[in-house]
Amino acid sequence: IYYLTLAEAITHAKAGETIQLLQGVTLESNAYFKGDESGQPRTLILDLGGHTLSGPDYDSMLIQNDENLTVQNGTIRITAEVEAAIWNSGALELNQVSIACAEGVGDMPGLICSSDGTAGLYDTEMLTSFLVCNDDTATIVIHSGTFAADPRNGSNIKLAADSVASTDAAGHFVVAVLGEETATAKVVSEDATTYHTTLADAMKAAKTGDTVQLLKDVTLEKAVETGGKVSGITLDLNGHNIDGTAVTSSKGVVWMGT
């Protein structure tokens, strides 16, 4: 079904459906996801389709969400001073979305979570916008993305447990999901593989029969050891090196608590 405006598509969307932009859209008023005809929240996807959603010049936000909404695959462009690009009081997921401010606007809130609102950010870029939780019950969890600076300006904005932060060559704060390229070591067990930021964490997590595999060279200042009495653990250097010259422990550089 095709609609002339985004507002019409939002009004008529049924739970579980995807609204997809077919071209760039400049809003005349905010896109309000407020529930179905009876006010019940729907689960919806707003697929920007690689396009840009921009404006409005006179409203308080571009998108207002009280539902279970995923916004994906495109750019949200703030063209004037607004309260936020997105005001979220529902359950929101951003996936492969860039939230940017037009030249001359200055840095503006890209996302404000309020009133029990929750948000998960995946591959989100916010170089001229920032995050806000203005309610103690609202939370934002960052899984991956690139930001102008560390966006954790309050305890309700945090990194996912399986994510790691770094700084790129341009000074941007980069969050990535732990994996082969971002972790220091992994623990391979019979039924699962887990990634860890340090060799020490990997060693503590290893159980009997597991393999701890290095994914990069490490320099240790103190010994690493297993999390208890275990047996049959394999430490696979995987072609990498452990520099333990600074370690003075009587247990050595690596201690297996067998």
Coordinates of C-alpha atoms in Angstrom, one line a residue:
I1 CA 0.0 0.0 0.0
Y2 CA 1.4 3.4 -1.0
Y3 CA 0.7 6.7 0.8
L4 CA 1.4 10.3 -0.1
T5 CA 2.7 11.2 3.4
L6 CA 4.6 9.6 6.2
A7 CA 1.8 10.7 8.6
E8 CA -0.8 8.7 6.6
A9 CA 1.5 5.6 6.6
I10 CA 1.9 5.8 10.4
T11 CA -1.8 6.2 11.0
H12 CA -2.7 3.1 8.9
A13 CA 0.2 0.8 9.8
K14 CA -0.8 -2.4 11.5
A15 CA 1.2 -4.1 14.2
G16 CA 4.2 -6.0 12.7
E17 CA 4.4 -4.0 9.5
T18 CA 7.2 -2.0 8.0
I19 CA 6.9 1.6 6.8
Q20 CA 9.5 2.3 4.1
L21 CA 10.5 5.6 2.7
L22 CA 10.7 5.7 -1.1
Q23 CA 12.4 9.1 -1.2
G24 CA 13.8 11.8 1.1
V25 CA 11.1 13.4 3.3
T26 CA 11.0 16.9 4.9
L27 CA 8.4 16.8 7.7
E28 CA 5.8 19.5 8.0
S29 CA 5.1 18.2 11.6
N30 CA 6.6 15.5 13.7
A31 CA 6.2 11.8 12.9
Y32 CA 4.2 10.6 15.9
F33 CA 4.0 6.9 16.7
K34 CA 1.3 7.0 19.4
G35 CA -0.5 3.6 19.0
D36 CA -3.3 2.1 16.9
E37 CA -6.9 3.5 16.8
S38 CA -7.5 2.2 20.3
G39 CA -4.2 3.6 21.6
Q40 CA -2.5 0.2 22.0
P41 CA 1.2 0.3 21.1
R42 CA 2.2 -1.5 18.0
T43 CA 5.5 -3.1 17.0
L44 CA 6.6 -1.3 13.8
I45 CA 9.7 -0.7 11.7
L46 CA 10.4 2.6 10.0
D47 CA 12.8 1.8 7.2
L48 CA 14.4 5.0 5.9
G49 CA 15.4 3.1 2.8
G50 CA 18.7 4.9 2.6
H51 CA 17.0 8.2 2.4
T52 CA 17.0 11.3 4.7
L53 CA 14.2 12.4 7.0
S54 CA 14.6 16.0 7.8
G55 CA 12.9 19.0 9.5
P56 CA 10.6 20.3 10.8
D57 CA 11.7 23.9 11.4
Y58 CA 9.1 24.8 14.0
D59 CA 8.3 21.7 16.0
S60 CA 9.8 20.1 19.2
M61 CA 11.1 16.9 17.6
L62 CA 11.2 15.0 14.3
I63 CA 10.0 11.6 15.6
Q64 CA 8.0 11.1 18.8
N65 CA 7.7 7.5 19.8
D66 CA 5.3 5.8 22.4
E67 CA 5.4 2.4 20.7
N68 CA 7.8 -0.5 20.0
L69 CA 9.7 1.1 17.1
T70 CA 12.7 0.2 15.1
V71 CA 14.2 3.0 12.9
Q72 CA 16.8 1.7 10.4
N73 CA 18.9 2.3 7.3
G74 CA 19.1 6.1 6.7
T75 CA 19.7 9.6 8.0
I76 CA 17.8 11.8 10.3
R77 CA 18.8 15.5 9.7
I78 CA 18.0 18.2 12.2
T79 CA 17.5 21.5 10.3
A80 CA 16.6 23.9 13.1
E81 CA 16.8 24.1 16.9
V82 CA 14.5 21.4 18.3
E83 CA 14.2 19.5 21.6
A84 CA 15.5 16.4 19.9
A85 CA 15.6 14.5 16.7
I86 CA 13.8 11.6 18.5
W87 CA 11.8 11.8 21.7
N88 CA 11.2 8.3 23.0
S89 CA 8.9 7.2 25.7
G90 CA 8.4 3.7 24.3
A91 CA 10.8 0.9 23.2
L92 CA 13.1 2.1 20.4
E93 CA 15.9 0.5 18.4
L94 CA 18.1 2.4 16.0
N95 CA 19.9 0.3 13.5
Q96 CA 22.3 1.8 10.8
V97 CA 21.0 5.3 11.4
S98 CA 23.0 8.6 11.3
I99 CA 21.5 11.5 13.2
A100 CA 23.1 14.8 12.1
C101 CA 22.6 18.5 12.4
A102 CA 22.5 20.8 9.4
E103 CA 25.3 23.3 9.1
G104 CA 24.7 26.3 11.3
V105 CA 22.3 24.6 13.7
G106 CA 24.9 23.5 16.2
D107 CA 24.9 20.4 18.2
M108 CA 21.4 19.2 19.3
P109 CA 20.1 16.2 21.1
G110 CA 19.8 13.3 18.7
L111 CA 17.8 11.2 21.1
I112 CA 16.0 11.9 24.4
C113 CA 14.6 9.0 26.4
S114 CA 11.9 9.9 28.9
S115 CA 9.2 8.3 31.0
D116 CA 10.3 4.6 31.1
G117 CA 11.6 4.9 27.5
T118 CA 14.2 2.3 26.5
A119 CA 16.5 2.5 23.5
G120 CA 19.1 0.2 21.9
L121 CA 21.6 1.6 19.4
Y122 CA 23.2 -0.5 16.7
D123 CA 25.6 1.0 14.1
T124 CA 24.4 4.5 15.0
E125 CA 26.3 7.5 14.0
M126 CA 25.9 10.8 16.0
L127 CA 28.8 13.2 15.3
T128 CA 26.8 16.5 15.7
S129 CA 24.2 15.2 18.1
F130 CA 24.1 13.6 21.5
L131 CA 22.1 11.4 23.9
V132 CA 20.0 12.4 26.9
C133 CA 18.0 10.4 29.5
N134 CA 15.9 13.0 31.3
D135 CA 14.1 10.4 33.5
D136 CA 15.6 8.0 36.1
T137 CA 13.5 5.2 34.6
A138 CA 14.7 5.7 31.0
T139 CA 17.7 3.8 29.7
I140 CA 19.8 3.8 26.5
V141 CA 22.1 0.9 25.7
I142 CA 24.8 1.3 23.1
H143 CA 25.7 -1.8 21.2
S144 CA 27.7 -0.2 18.4
G145 CA 28.2 3.2 16.8
T146 CA 30.3 6.2 16.3
F147 CA 29.9 9.4 18.4
A148 CA 31.7 12.8 18.6
A149 CA 32.5 12.1 22.3
D150 CA 31.7 9.6 25.0
P151 CA 27.9 9.7 25.1
R152 CA 27.7 8.2 28.6
N153 CA 26.7 11.5 30.3
G154 CA 24.6 9.7 33.0
S155 CA 24.3 6.3 34.6
N156 CA 21.3 5.5 32.4
I157 CA 23.3 5.6 29.3
K158 CA 25.7 2.6 29.1
L159 CA 27.5 0.2 26.8
A160 CA 26.1 -3.3 26.2
A161 CA 27.8 -6.0 28.2
D162 CA 29.3 -7.5 25.0
S163 CA 30.5 -4.1 23.6
V164 CA 33.9 -2.4 23.8
A165 CA 34.8 1.3 23.3
S166 CA 37.8 2.9 21.6
T167 CA 38.9 6.1 20.0
D168 CA 39.5 6.3 16.2
A169 CA 42.1 8.5 14.4
A170 CA 39.7 11.4 14.2
G171 CA 39.1 11.3 18.0
H172 CA 35.6 9.9 17.7
F173 CA 34.2 7.6 20.4
V174 CA 33.7 4.2 18.7
V175 CA 31.6 1.4 20.2
A176 CA 31.8 -2.1 18.7
V177 CA 30.5 -5.5 19.6
L178 CA 33.2 -7.8 20.9
G179 CA 34.3 -10.2 18.3
E180 CA 37.3 -11.5 16.4
E181 CA 38.4 -8.0 15.5
T182 CA 37.8 -6.2 18.8
A183 CA 38.4 -8.7 21.6
T184 CA 41.7 -9.6 23.1
A185 CA 40.9 -13.3 23.7
K186 CA 38.1 -15.7 23.4
V187 CA 37.0 -18.8 25.3
V188 CA 35.9 -21.7 23.1
S189 CA 33.8 -24.3 24.9
E190 CA 31.9 -27.3 23.6
D191 CA 28.7 -25.4 23.0
A192 CA 29.6 -21.7 22.9
T193 CA 32.3 -19.1 22.2
T194 CA 32.6 -15.9 24.3
Y195 CA 34.8 -12.9 23.7
H196 CA 36.7 -10.9 26.3
T197 CA 38.5 -7.6 26.4
T198 CA 41.4 -8.9 28.5
L199 CA 43.2 -12.2 28.8
A200 CA 42.6 -12.1 32.5
D201 CA 38.9 -12.1 32.0
A202 CA 39.1 -14.9 29.5
M203 CA 41.1 -17.0 31.9
K204 CA 38.7 -16.5 34.8
A205 CA 35.8 -17.4 32.5
A206 CA 37.3 -20.7 31.3
K207 CA 35.9 -23.9 32.6
T208 CA 37.3 -27.5 32.5
G209 CA 37.9 -28.5 28.9
D210 CA 37.7 -25.0 27.4
T211 CA 40.3 -23.4 25.1
V212 CA 41.4 -19.8 25.7
Q213 CA 42.6 -18.4 22.4
L214 CA 44.6 -15.1 22.0
L215 CA 43.4 -12.8 19.3
K216 CA 46.2 -10.2 19.6
D217 CA 49.5 -9.7 21.4
V218 CA 49.2 -8.8 25.1
T219 CA 51.5 -7.1 27.6
L220 CA 50.9 -8.2 31.2
E221 CA 51.7 -6.3 34.4
K222 CA 50.5 -9.0 36.7
A223 CA 49.8 -12.7 36.4
V224 CA 46.6 -14.1 34.9
E225 CA 45.0 -17.2 36.4
T226 CA 42.0 -19.4 36.1
G227 CA 38.9 -18.7 38.1
G228 CA 39.4 -21.7 40.4
K229 CA 40.5 -25.3 40.3
V230 CA 39.9 -26.5 36.7
S231 CA 41.6 -29.0 34.5
G232 CA 42.2 -29.6 30.8
I233 CA 42.2 -25.9 29.8
T234 CA 44.2 -25.1 26.7
L235 CA 45.8 -21.7 26.2
D236 CA 46.2 -21.2 22.4
L237 CA 48.5 -18.3 21.7
N238 CA 47.2 -18.5 18.1
G239 CA 50.4 -17.0 16.7
H240 CA 50.5 -14.1 19.1
N241 CA 52.8 -13.2 22.0
I242 CA 52.4 -12.7 25.7
D243 CA 55.0 -10.2 27.2
G244 CA 55.2 -10.9 30.9
T245 CA 58.5 -9.2 31.7
A246 CA 56.8 -6.9 34.2
V247 CA 55.2 -9.8 36.1
T248 CA 56.8 -10.5 39.4
S249 CA 54.3 -13.1 40.8
S250 CA 55.7 -16.3 42.2
K251 CA 52.9 -18.1 40.3
G252 CA 54.5 -17.0 37.0
V253 CA 52.9 -15.2 34.1
V254 CA 50.0 -17.6 33.6
W255 CA 48.8 -19.8 36.4
M256 CA 46.4 -22.7 35.9
G257 CA 44.6 -23.4 39.1
T258 CA 44.5 -27.2 38.7

